[in-house]
Amino acid sequence: MFKNLNYKMQRRIIIFAFSLIPVTLLFTFAYLPVINMFKYSFTDWNGYSKSYDYVGFENYKTIFTDSKYFSVFKVSLYYFVGSFVQMGLALYFATILSTSVRFKNFFKGVMFFPYLLNGVAIGFIFLFFFRPDGTLDTLLQSVGLGAYTQGWLLNPHIINISLAGASLWRYMGFNFIIFLGAISSIGKDVYEAAEIDGANRWHQFRHIILPSIKSIVQLNLILAISGAISAFDIPYIMTGGSNGSNTFVIQTVTTAFKYNKLGLASAMAVVLLFIVVIVTLLQRLFIKEEK
Amino acid sequence: MIKRKATIGLVTVALVGSMLAGCSQNNAENNPTTNTEGTEQTGKGPSGEITVLTQRTDIVDTVFKGYATEFNKKYPDVKVNFQALSDYEGQITVRMNSDDYGDVLLVPTSIPLADTPEFFEPLGDLAEMSKEYIGLEERAVDGKAYGIPIAVNFSGVLYNKKVFNDAGVTKAPRTTDEFLTALKAIKDKGNAIPLYTNYADSWPLTQWEAVLTTVAGNVDYVNVEQPNTDENFVPGKPHYELYKVMYDAAKQGLIEKDPTTTNWEASKADMANGKIGAMVLGSWAIGQVSALAPNKDDIAYMPFPTNASEIIMPLADDYTLGINKNSDNKEAARAWIDWFVKESGYSVEQAGGMSPVVGAPLPETLKQFEGTDVKFELQSPAKAGQEGWVDKIDKDAEIGLWQPEFKKRIIEAAIGNLDESFDDIMKDLNEDWVSSRAKVVGK
């Protein structure tokens, strides 16, 4: 039956037929819930009642006027700083492992391994790691640094550093593998030419590797920052947001499922979405200016 | 209320069994008279297929299977399927947005009383059914009962008698001062943690709220007086006095050294082995801890210390069982509920509480209080028109009477992690209470 159609028409039909299923799935499971979330954010729905009232911008007003909802963002700063450390380390290891090192593939595996682990498992690993006389304390004692042991999760000034550390451990492998992929796509002849011109490793990194993977660094930066703003799994599993480790997403979950304020929580999710979008835009703007 | 929530961190979905559409429905009497084992009752009793939702992932394939077999001896035409949800409260409220939430299920505590008829089938007149069961008031709307408790729990302090005896405390402390002195004696002895809070798992902290009636010394406080007062968290009032015990114990170092890394499963074993003195937990925990103890007699239960003139150990419903409004086999579902509550023995054997059936004997754990001045009483229900007020005010104010948040804040303040004092926290909570109460009551 398609024989009579011209090539252009056939092409259109095929494109349409092939994209119908993925687009339907995408719409049903990605866009529809988001649209609903926007709708809920203007209501006082409690999450299960059959009826709810529209309350206009009341929920947004609450978020921006009650300090309890916004003050938690300062916890994100720890993860934000942590994400730069994470990127630095990932870049460092990626650069080293892109040259000819012994046991290269083994180390690649070691670096990437934490990312493959389940977040819940990591939470529990670090819970044992940080507990008094746990792994970290034992380690410090065995190398004679016993005096430096801390209540890693007990001390409210340290808890976020500990948690950001666990987060760093988990996600560094992901940044690392992306950097490594980008670096290995740089042609060998460029290095050879640079070597002939007398460039050392640092020069090579600064003037060849970094410019070549700039867009990947940018991408990782965006991912890292939006990850920092929406930090959730590690602190939620390890502390449940207590002792000053509450993040905005944990706050949202608490609001939605403990106090049954799904409308308000939806509004919080919308606010978070916009913050991430704004930060991403700002970042692109700044990086463009540098050019 | 909370059962086996130890595994809650792992959000594993354990959906057992499958949902199948119900078969035909027979018109028969509700409660067929007792019959001999194995007699064929085809055509007489209710028939069809029902799905029973439970929170007990641990025993759904063992004990519950046995219940189904027993149940089928009496009602051979009913096929019972089970589905166990590991994070019951979290998953069921989402599922209740559809019509597909089983035939018999536990009424989620997060569903406000007033919304119950939207989701559940009335089971009968409250006055009529009260002759048969206790604890129906918690799920009764307009004189109709919507849920029958699977067990009735009592709340107090679970303690290791040997640890108390070793520290020279031979009589269970009655007042808050005596309690703190006893804890201090245990600390001085140095062999055990006097009071374990289970801060990190956090849900055990919510168990403190259950003993509010004991501190108040008045069964009316929780539902009748509380919603009508603007002074809920001020000195001298039950909430203040109750959490002052928590604060003082934490402040004086009578709790675990690092609360942030506690572990619920380990705490049960530690208590059983005399490494922990006391924990504030509901009666359901008694069985779980004494099962681990080398000497079962060491594990004992006492009312929460109180300065009130009467000692009341409050009785409260465990989850209540209700019938899905959209069920196709309501009759079979009702038969299951009555059978489960009356004959399965779940309330005592599995829930560690009391049977809600009127006239049922006291369980072993409570026998020790017979003849003492300890009273066992249900909290009085709210006044007509004020049902669910406490919950509404609580949710609106985000105080979380039954959530761990402010209890954690109290402990954090007590161990010096926050710059707040106990009075600051209480003042803060009371302000939230007052402004939300005005909103809710004013409506």
XYZ file of C-alpha atoms in Angstrom:
734
model
C 0.000 0.000 0.000
C 2.976 2.296 0.502
C 4.118 1.730 -3.070
C 2.024 4.510 -4.461
C 3.409 7.054 -2.046
C 6.404 9.085 -2.999
C 9.639 8.878 -1.059
C 8.968 12.013 0.963
C 5.608 10.751 2.131
C 6.983 7.331 3.053
C 9.705 8.995 5.017
C 7.212 11.041 6.957
C 5.068 8.058 7.764
C 8.031 6.091 9.000
C 9.296 8.932 11.141
C 5.862 9.409 12.595
C 5.283 5.703 13.219
C 8.660 5.195 14.811
C 8.462 8.175 17.119
C 4.868 7.624 18.147
C 5.656 5.119 20.899
C 8.622 6.911 22.493
C 6.835 10.250 22.362
C 3.729 8.751 23.944
C 5.831 7.184 26.681
C 7.748 10.391 27.219
C 4.581 12.402 27.401
C 2.788 9.994 29.746
C 5.638 9.417 32.143
C 7.597 12.656 31.967
C 5.532 15.614 30.844
C 2.120 14.704 32.159
C 3.317 14.284 35.759
C 5.201 17.577 35.547
C 2.147 19.353 34.217
C 0.156 17.848 37.071
C 2.806 18.950 39.513
C 2.418 22.533 38.299
C -1.312 22.185 38.765
C -0.991 20.725 42.276
C 1.354 23.519 43.274
C -1.594 25.900 43.118
C -3.800 23.706 45.301
C -3.975 22.597 48.910
C -4.218 18.910 47.960
C -3.170 16.528 50.731
C -2.141 13.675 48.469
C -5.130 11.344 48.648
C -8.399 13.251 49.000
C -10.711 13.224 46.023
C -11.147 16.952 46.174
C -8.918 19.964 46.644
C -9.160 23.723 46.462
C -7.176 26.096 44.325
C -5.302 28.508 46.511
C -3.520 30.604 43.884
C 0.026 31.592 44.774
C -0.463 30.898 48.484
C 2.002 27.982 48.461
C 4.699 30.018 46.742
C 4.160 32.829 49.191
C 4.691 30.405 52.061
C 7.946 29.122 50.594
C 9.417 32.557 50.051
C 8.258 34.096 53.310
C 8.854 31.302 55.821
C 12.568 31.067 56.496
C 12.294 27.389 57.397
C 11.852 26.406 53.760
C 14.659 28.414 52.263
C 17.313 28.327 54.979
C 18.082 24.714 54.111
C 19.787 25.909 50.930
C 22.894 26.747 52.884
C 23.448 23.029 53.351
C 23.651 22.836 49.559
C 26.740 25.040 49.710
C 28.684 22.133 51.212
C 27.726 19.929 48.309
C 28.435 22.803 45.929
C 31.995 23.204 47.208
C 32.278 19.410 47.275
C 31.309 19.244 43.615
C 34.307 21.398 42.647
C 36.645 19.153 44.617
C 34.971 16.230 42.928
C 35.492 17.709 39.449
C 39.123 18.546 40.228
C 39.863 15.027 41.408
C 38.019 13.479 38.490
C 39.942 15.622 36.012
C 43.219 14.822 37.745
C 42.699 11.077 37.670
C 41.313 11.140 34.143
C 44.400 12.984 32.914
C 46.785 10.609 34.653
C 44.969 7.499 33.487
C 44.811 8.748 29.913
C 48.594 8.411 29.678
C 50.280 5.037 29.689
C 50.188 3.913 33.316
C 50.578 0.409 34.643
C 47.317 -1.366 35.612
C 45.458 1.400 33.830
C 42.257 -0.564 33.342
C 42.281 -1.803 36.904
C 42.425 1.749 38.226
C 39.696 2.838 35.843
C 37.520 0.115 37.312
C 38.338 1.150 40.859
C 37.453 4.772 40.122
C 34.165 3.997 38.456
C 33.048 1.259 40.820
C 31.357 3.444 43.508
C 29.026 4.901 40.915
C 27.687 1.449 40.142
C 26.800 0.785 43.763
C 23.292 1.260 45.013
C 22.782 4.537 46.857
C 21.190 2.798 49.834
C 24.167 0.464 50.132
C 26.525 3.435 50.061
C 24.490 5.128 52.764
C 24.888 2.125 55.023
C 28.573 1.688 54.196
C 29.266 5.245 55.263
C 27.061 4.955 58.313
C 29.419 2.245 59.546
C 32.395 4.207 58.275
C 31.526 7.300 60.320
C 30.180 5.762 63.516
C 32.244 6.089 66.710
C 35.035 3.501 66.651
C 33.937 2.733 63.113
C 36.148 2.293 60.080
C 37.379 5.872 59.877
C 38.208 6.140 63.576
C 39.986 2.785 63.554
C 41.982 3.850 60.542
C 43.011 7.122 62.144
C 43.989 5.367 65.356
C 46.092 2.789 63.554
C 48.194 5.484 61.886
C 48.589 7.404 65.123
C 46.071 10.132 64.391
C 43.675 8.926 67.062
C 43.562 12.403 68.546
C 41.802 13.647 65.431
C 38.802 11.347 65.631
C 35.512 13.227 65.624
C 31.833 12.629 66.018
C 31.662 12.658 62.242
C 27.900 12.735 62.128
C 27.435 14.006 65.668
C 29.187 17.330 65.353
C 26.858 19.728 63.523
C 29.847 21.593 62.063
C 31.290 18.462 60.497
C 28.231 16.446 59.528
C 27.715 18.156 56.174
C 31.378 17.801 55.288
C 31.176 14.096 56.081
C 28.053 13.699 53.980
C 29.445 15.762 51.103
C 32.518 13.519 51.302
C 30.400 10.408 50.925
C 28.599 12.061 48.051
C 31.907 12.947 46.414
C 33.103 9.366 46.731
C 29.990 8.168 45.039
C 29.740 10.530 42.095
C 33.372 11.186 41.237
C 33.540 8.033 39.118
C 30.836 9.369 36.866
C 32.661 12.650 36.177
C 35.861 10.701 35.807
C 34.557 8.366 33.125
C 33.137 11.245 31.091
C 36.415 13.167 31.300
C 38.355 10.083 30.368
C 36.208 9.521 27.306
C 36.661 13.106 26.202
C 40.404 13.085 26.773
C 40.953 9.874 24.851
C 39.271 11.391 21.812
C 42.142 13.869 21.432
C 44.440 12.781 18.594
C 47.900 11.402 19.468
C 49.596 13.541 16.848
C 48.753 16.693 18.793
C 50.697 15.439 21.822
C 53.591 14.386 19.601
C 53.765 17.778 17.997
C 53.651 19.428 21.398
C 56.405 17.190 22.711
C 58.626 18.108 19.779
C 57.990 21.751 20.584
C 59.223 21.066 24.115
C 55.930 21.087 26.046
C 55.897 19.234 29.381
C 52.940 17.385 30.880
C 51.506 20.493 32.526
C 51.726 22.468 29.302
C 50.003 19.647 27.504
C 47.212 19.606 30.062
C 46.797 23.354 30.110
C 46.954 23.989 26.378
C 45.787 20.789 24.751
C 43.573 18.729 27.056
C 41.656 21.473 28.809
C 40.650 23.429 25.683
C 39.655 20.214 23.913
C 37.313 19.042 26.624
C 35.952 22.433 27.580
C 32.383 21.636 26.625
C 32.542 18.404 28.639
C 33.833 20.304 31.680
C 30.911 22.630 31.254
C 28.477 19.765 31.080
C 29.920 18.152 34.183
C 29.768 21.467 35.979
C 26.080 21.826 35.225
C 25.409 18.302 36.390
C 27.465 18.793 39.530
C 25.792 22.050 40.489
C 22.258 20.877 39.893
C 23.237 17.744 41.820
C 24.454 19.890 44.712
C 21.257 21.908 44.834
C 19.110 18.799 44.787
C 21.305 16.625 47.054
C 19.102 13.947 48.494
C 19.904 10.252 48.646
C 23.056 10.158 50.781
C 21.821 12.527 53.530
C 18.303 11.059 53.459
C 19.483 7.504 53.986
C 22.222 8.341 56.461
C 20.645 10.960 58.679
C 17.136 11.562 57.395
C 18.011 15.237 57.314
C 18.519 15.531 61.060
C 21.246 17.340 62.964
C 21.455 20.193 60.486
C 21.874 18.086 57.358
C 18.452 18.856 55.938
C 18.447 19.655 52.235
C 15.737 21.234 50.139
C 14.663 17.940 48.598
C 14.444 16.204 51.982
C 12.386 19.159 53.166
C 10.105 18.642 50.169
C 9.653 14.955 50.893
C 8.912 15.699 54.536
C 6.325 18.303 53.606
C 4.619 16.025 51.114
C 4.540 12.735 52.947
C 4.803 13.549 56.652
C 2.605 16.612 56.798
C 0.460 15.652 53.810
C 0.906 19.012 52.136
C 1.314 17.794 48.611
C 0.319 21.144 47.148
C 3.017 22.975 49.043
C 5.569 20.284 48.253
C 4.728 20.530 44.543
C 5.332 24.241 44.738
C 8.706 23.521 46.362
C 9.559 21.151 43.522
C 8.613 23.816 40.981
C 10.792 26.340 42.787
C 13.687 23.882 42.744
C 13.182 23.302 39.026
C 13.382 27.010 38.320
C 16.448 27.445 40.499
C 18.263 24.735 38.573
C 17.230 26.264 35.254
C 18.370 29.725 36.343
C 21.701 28.482 37.655
C 22.311 26.630 34.420
C 21.500 29.691 32.344
C 23.744 31.910 34.462
C 26.549 29.466 34.117
C 26.260 29.384 30.349
C 26.235 33.147 30.290
C 29.428 33.463 32.339
C 31.292 30.857 30.372
C 30.364 32.527 27.105
C 31.649 35.843 28.329
C 35.044 34.321 28.913
C 35.357 33.676 25.224
C 1.141 2.023 65.439
C 4.451 1.243 63.926
C 5.233 -2.352 63.284
C 8.420 -3.785 62.023
C 9.417 -0.532 60.539
C 13.017 -1.470 60.994
C 13.339 -2.219 57.333
C 11.823 1.036 56.255
C 15.079 2.449 55.009
C 15.136 -0.107 52.282
C 12.316 0.899 50.067
C 11.865 -2.506 48.559
C 8.539 -3.197 47.062
C 7.367 -6.603 48.083
C 4.221 -7.159 46.183
C 3.090 -10.665 46.815
C 0.221 -12.320 45.069
C -1.769 -10.903 42.255
C -4.892 -8.863 41.973
C -7.723 -10.667 40.330
C -11.210 -9.559 39.653
C -13.723 -10.957 42.057
C -16.123 -13.690 41.125
C -19.820 -13.818 41.688
C -21.296 -12.675 44.924
C -23.616 -14.764 46.978
C -26.368 -13.357 49.065
C -26.043 -14.975 52.419
C -26.171 -14.044 56.047
C -23.304 -12.119 57.433
C -22.052 -14.288 60.230
C -22.824 -17.927 59.799
C -22.920 -19.726 63.077
C -19.866 -21.672 64.066
C -19.512 -24.913 62.263
C -17.489 -28.044 62.574
C -14.209 -28.269 60.803
C -14.227 -29.106 57.148
C -17.960 -29.160 56.591
C -18.916 -28.043 53.145
C -20.742 -24.785 53.303
C -21.198 -24.189 49.610
C -24.015 -21.807 48.938
C -24.372 -20.768 52.563
C -21.383 -18.609 53.473
C -19.928 -15.716 51.569
C -17.910 -16.595 48.513
C -15.527 -14.960 46.109
C -11.964 -13.851 46.058
C -10.554 -11.202 48.356
C -7.200 -9.482 48.520
C -5.926 -8.650 51.964
C -3.263 -5.970 52.307
C -0.872 -6.215 55.225
C 2.203 -4.444 56.527
C 3.747 -7.660 57.820
C 6.196 -8.513 55.062
C 7.977 -10.728 57.578
C 5.166 -13.219 58.129
C 2.964 -12.889 55.067
C 4.218 -16.124 53.555
C 4.201 -18.094 56.779
C 1.744 -17.107 59.489
C -0.739 -15.463 57.145
C -0.811 -18.512 54.878
C -1.815 -20.476 57.961
C -4.569 -17.979 58.731
C -5.953 -18.421 55.224
C -6.054 -22.180 55.656
C -7.847 -21.849 58.990
C -10.234 -19.308 57.562
C -11.073 -21.592 54.650
C -12.139 -24.332 57.026
C -14.954 -22.065 58.025
C -15.527 -20.261 54.759
C -14.449 -22.691 52.035
C -15.783 -20.558 49.200
C -13.615 -17.559 49.869
C -10.215 -17.408 48.273
C -7.875 -15.161 50.217
C -4.866 -13.507 48.571
C -2.318 -11.487 50.492
C -0.228 -8.533 49.484
C 2.402 -7.229 51.854
C 3.675 -3.669 51.545
C 7.012 -2.932 53.160
C 6.485 0.811 53.535
C 2.801 0.503 54.213
C 1.883 4.112 54.952
C 3.953 5.466 52.104
C 2.672 3.087 49.463
C -0.966 2.761 50.413
C -1.820 6.458 50.276
C -0.518 6.597 46.731
C -2.476 3.490 45.777
C -5.651 4.887 47.278
C -5.737 7.426 44.481
C -7.004 4.535 42.373
C -9.810 2.108 43.166
C -7.396 -0.757 43.376
C -6.294 -1.061 46.973
C -7.348 -4.556 47.907
C -10.574 -5.628 49.596
C -9.428 -5.700 53.199
C -6.762 -3.264 54.260
C -5.375 -1.442 57.253
C -6.801 2.046 57.448
C -3.741 4.283 57.007
C -3.163 6.539 59.984
C -2.468 9.461 57.672
C -6.046 9.430 56.369
C -7.948 11.968 58.475
C -11.013 10.663 60.229
C -13.388 12.845 58.257
C -12.131 11.467 54.934
C -12.554 7.837 55.968
C -16.017 7.326 54.374
C -14.557 8.388 51.011
C -12.456 5.255 50.934
C -13.996 2.748 53.296
C -17.215 0.844 53.706
C -19.083 1.352 56.999
C -18.924 -1.823 59.099
C -21.929 -1.136 61.250
C -23.394 1.058 63.962
C -20.847 2.145 66.497
C -23.193 1.618 69.427
C -24.132 -1.843 68.236
C -20.592 -2.959 67.460
C -19.183 -1.548 70.694
C -20.807 -4.458 72.474
C -18.447 -6.712 70.581
C -15.217 -4.734 70.125
C -13.298 -2.000 71.905
C -11.303 0.758 70.258
C -13.744 1.455 67.449
C -13.997 5.160 68.259
C -10.719 5.955 66.544
C -12.291 5.179 63.181
C -15.906 6.106 63.696
C -17.667 8.824 61.739
C -21.271 9.885 62.385
C -22.009 6.890 64.562
C -20.716 4.353 62.066
C -17.582 2.297 62.610
C -15.156 2.043 59.716
C -12.363 -0.005 61.192
C -11.805 -2.729 63.759
C -8.396 -2.688 65.458
C -6.185 -5.686 64.675
C -4.883 -5.353 68.211
C -4.966 -2.936 71.090
C -1.549 -1.768 72.227
C -0.470 -0.188 75.446
C 2.394 2.225 75.808
C 5.092 2.736 78.362
C 8.724 1.965 78.973
C 10.394 -1.285 78.066
C 13.255 -1.964 80.436
C 15.785 -4.558 81.443
C 15.031 -5.476 85.038
C 18.470 -6.914 85.624
C 20.197 -3.695 84.582
C 17.958 -1.721 86.939
C 18.516 -4.202 89.778
C 22.284 -4.196 89.295
C 22.262 -0.429 89.642
C 20.353 -0.727 92.901
C 16.950 0.199 91.533
C 14.674 -2.616 92.594
C 11.333 -0.907 92.192
C 10.152 0.494 88.895
C 10.381 4.304 89.155
C 7.026 6.017 89.387
C 7.791 9.727 89.036
C 9.962 11.511 86.515
C 12.520 12.372 89.202
C 12.759 8.776 90.307
C 13.147 7.766 86.692
C 16.034 10.145 86.061
C 17.692 9.115 89.332
C 17.408 5.489 88.284
C 18.932 6.252 84.897
C 21.763 8.076 86.600
C 22.395 5.093 88.846
C 22.680 2.899 85.752
C 25.103 5.333 84.216
C 27.242 5.392 87.364
C 27.321 1.632 87.336
C 28.750 1.953 83.847
C 27.687 -1.330 82.291
C 24.768 -0.164 80.211
C 23.369 2.789 78.320
C 20.585 4.017 80.635
C 18.068 5.225 78.032
C 18.383 4.419 74.345
C 16.628 6.892 72.058
C 17.146 5.263 68.631
C 17.607 8.782 67.283
C 19.090 7.667 63.949
C 16.226 5.345 63.064
C 14.040 8.178 64.270
C 10.641 6.448 64.191
C 11.162 5.009 67.709
C 11.155 8.617 68.931
C 7.538 8.929 67.894
C 6.638 6.291 70.474
C 7.041 8.928 73.168
C 3.912 10.686 71.995
C 1.878 7.585 72.872
C 2.503 7.975 76.598
C 1.143 11.521 76.702
C -1.954 10.265 78.489
C 0.167 8.774 81.265
C 1.948 12.084 81.801
C -1.356 13.946 81.754
C -2.897 11.403 84.109
C -6.139 12.011 82.312
C -7.742 10.094 79.449
C -9.422 13.269 78.205
C -6.267 15.214 77.532
C -5.261 14.015 74.075
C -8.488 14.342 72.151
C -10.765 16.441 74.308
C -8.636 19.033 76.094
C -5.737 19.379 73.720
C -7.624 20.763 70.699
C -9.265 23.332 72.967
C -6.181 24.796 74.511
C -3.679 27.367 73.353
C -1.283 26.246 76.032
C -0.143 22.898 74.732
C 3.626 23.166 75.086
C 3.928 25.449 78.079
C 5.545 24.443 81.395
C 3.282 22.318 83.542
C 1.387 20.921 80.566
C 1.769 17.263 79.556
C 3.750 17.867 76.358
C 6.258 20.027 78.173
C 6.656 17.573 81.031
C 6.891 14.561 78.734
C 9.638 15.889 76.526
C 11.425 17.472 79.458
C 12.264 13.909 80.495
C 13.785 13.317 77.076
C 15.696 16.577 77.203
C 16.973 16.097 80.742
C 18.095 12.547 80.058
C 19.971 13.639 76.947
C 21.400 16.694 78.674
C 22.737 14.644 81.568
C 24.371 12.178 79.225
C 21.980 9.373 80.106
C 21.404 8.422 76.464
C 23.670 6.739 73.910
C 27.040 8.359 73.279
C 26.487 9.069 69.589
C 22.760 9.190 68.831
C 23.401 9.852 65.133
C 24.645 6.326 64.446
C 22.168 4.188 66.372
C 20.718 1.006 64.949
C 17.286 -0.359 65.761
C 17.950 -4.052 65.198
C 21.130 -3.864 67.266
C 19.341 -1.981 70.024
C 16.889 -4.848 70.526
C 19.739 -7.298 70.986
C 21.626 -4.877 73.245
C 18.600 -4.438 75.459
C 18.070 -8.196 75.612
C 21.701 -8.654 76.649
C 21.695 -5.988 79.331
C 23.625 -3.307 77.492
C 20.649 -0.956 77.463
C 18.551 -0.007 80.462
C 15.338 1.352 79.036
C 13.595 2.343 75.819
C 10.266 4.110 75.383
C 8.338 1.751 73.120
C 4.856 0.380 72.635
C 3.827 -3.022 73.930
C 4.412 -4.566 70.504
C 8.158 -4.402 71.158
C 8.037 -6.607 74.260
C 7.847 -9.838 72.303
C 10.531 -8.821 69.855
C 13.033 -7.974 72.573
C 12.300 -10.808 74.974
C 12.654 -13.286 72.104
C 16.319 -12.281 71.965
C 16.926 -12.269 75.715
C 18.882 -15.101 77.359
C 16.588 -14.760 80.361
C 13.097 -13.691 79.327
C 12.203 -12.538 82.832
C 14.729 -9.710 82.573
C 12.636 -7.892 80.029
C 9.880 -6.006 81.781
C 7.415 -3.255 81.072
C 6.372 -0.279 83.140
C 4.145 2.741 82.733
C 5.919 5.943 81.736
C 6.936 7.864 84.872
C 4.419 10.505 85.770
C 3.802 13.140 88.385
C 0.062 12.770 87.987
C -1.988 11.323 90.822
C -3.221 8.375 88.789
C -1.140 6.029 86.706
C -2.910 5.363 83.461
C -1.360 3.086 80.917
C -3.007 4.231 77.716
C -4.523 1.697 75.379
C -4.540 2.582 71.735
C -5.493 0.901 68.525
C -2.916 -0.747 66.409
C -3.890 -0.381 62.769
C -7.606 -0.834 62.179
C -8.935 -3.120 59.468
C -11.370 -1.674 56.976
C -13.076 -2.666 53.747
C -12.358 -0.948 50.454
C -15.434 0.943 49.332
C -14.861 -0.318 45.798
C -14.576 -3.958 46.785
C -16.591 -6.511 44.818
C -16.773 -8.974 47.685
C -17.649 -6.926 50.713
C -19.334 -9.793 52.417
C -16.340 -12.084 52.164
C -14.150 -9.178 53.239
C -16.285 -8.639 56.315
C -16.130 -12.317 57.168
C -12.348 -12.149 57.006
C -12.186 -9.111 59.309
C -14.386 -10.681 61.947
C -12.539 -13.961 61.752
C -9.119 -12.309 61.794
C -9.862 -10.154 64.810
C -11.701 -12.784 66.816
C -10.114 -16.076 65.968
C -6.695 -15.718 64.386
C -4.937 -14.825 67.631
C -2.932 -12.210 65.755
C -3.444 -9.463 68.331
C -1.622 -11.275 71.105
C 0.688 -13.669 69.290
C 1.921 -11.445 66.488
C 1.179 -7.881 67.555
C 2.062 -8.356 71.209
C -0.951 -6.399 72.355
C -4.433 -7.117 73.598
C -7.385 -8.510 71.742
C -9.989 -5.844 70.898
C -12.784 -8.327 71.525
C -14.833 -7.371 74.563
C -14.166 -9.719 77.442
C -10.918 -11.158 76.072
C -8.397 -12.128 78.779
C -5.410 -9.903 79.594
C -2.175 -10.972 77.898
C 0.695 -12.416 79.989
C 2.729 -9.212 79.890
C -0.033 -7.325 81.668
C -0.786 -9.865 84.368
C 1.871 -8.288 86.611
C -0.228 -5.131 86.851
C -3.323 -6.879 88.095
C -4.072 -5.622 91.569
C -1.755 -2.589 91.319
C -2.866 1.013 90.993
C -2.012 0.996 87.288
C -5.118 1.523 85.194
C -5.576 0.516 81.597
C -7.804 2.881 79.731
C -8.606 3.937 76.210
C -8.296 7.608 75.429
C -11.634 9.300 75.202
C -12.660 10.265 71.691
C -12.922 13.887 70.621
C -16.105 15.821 71.253
C -18.682 15.744 68.495
C -17.684 18.173 65.792
C -14.072 18.228 66.923
C -13.005 14.927 65.412
C -9.629 15.081 63.786
C -8.837 18.564 65.057
C -5.620 17.558 66.758
C -4.399 15.978 63.556
C -5.433 18.936 61.423
C -3.750 21.462 63.683
C -0.677 19.279 63.896
C -0.338 18.895 60.122
C -1.008 22.528 59.412
C 1.500 23.693 61.989
C 4.034 21.088 60.813
C 4.662 20.242 64.452
C 4.590 16.523 63.802
C 3.329 15.097 67.078
C 3.713 11.642 65.537
C 6.802 12.514 63.518
C 10.368 12.412 64.795
C 11.411 15.939 63.759
C 10.937 17.943 66.948
C 12.060 15.072 69.156
C 15.299 15.065 67.224
C 15.542 18.802 67.725
C 15.169 18.317 71.472
C 17.980 15.773 71.556
C 20.199 17.893 69.334
C 19.650 20.857 71.639
C 20.287 18.750 74.735
C 23.625 17.421 73.526
C 24.694 20.923 72.566
C 24.424 20.683 68.784
C 21.891 23.488 68.582
C 21.968 26.832 70.292
C 18.360 26.498 71.413
C 17.226 25.716 74.924
C 14.368 23.366 75.727
C 12.145 26.325 76.489
C 12.962 27.900 73.120
C 11.830 24.775 71.304
C 8.656 24.455 73.343
C 7.869 28.128 72.838
C 8.360 27.745 69.127
C 6.092 24.700 68.976
C 3.451 26.396 71.034
C 3.446 29.434 68.747
C 2.941 27.153 65.740
C 0.192 25.362 67.619
C -1.618 28.558 68.528
C -1.587 30.048 65.048
C -2.666 26.813 63.359
C -5.316 26.163 65.967
C -6.799 29.541 65.212
C -6.891 28.602 61.523
C -8.444 25.165 62.025
C -10.917 26.092 64.719
C -11.859 29.319 62.995
C -12.955 27.484 59.846
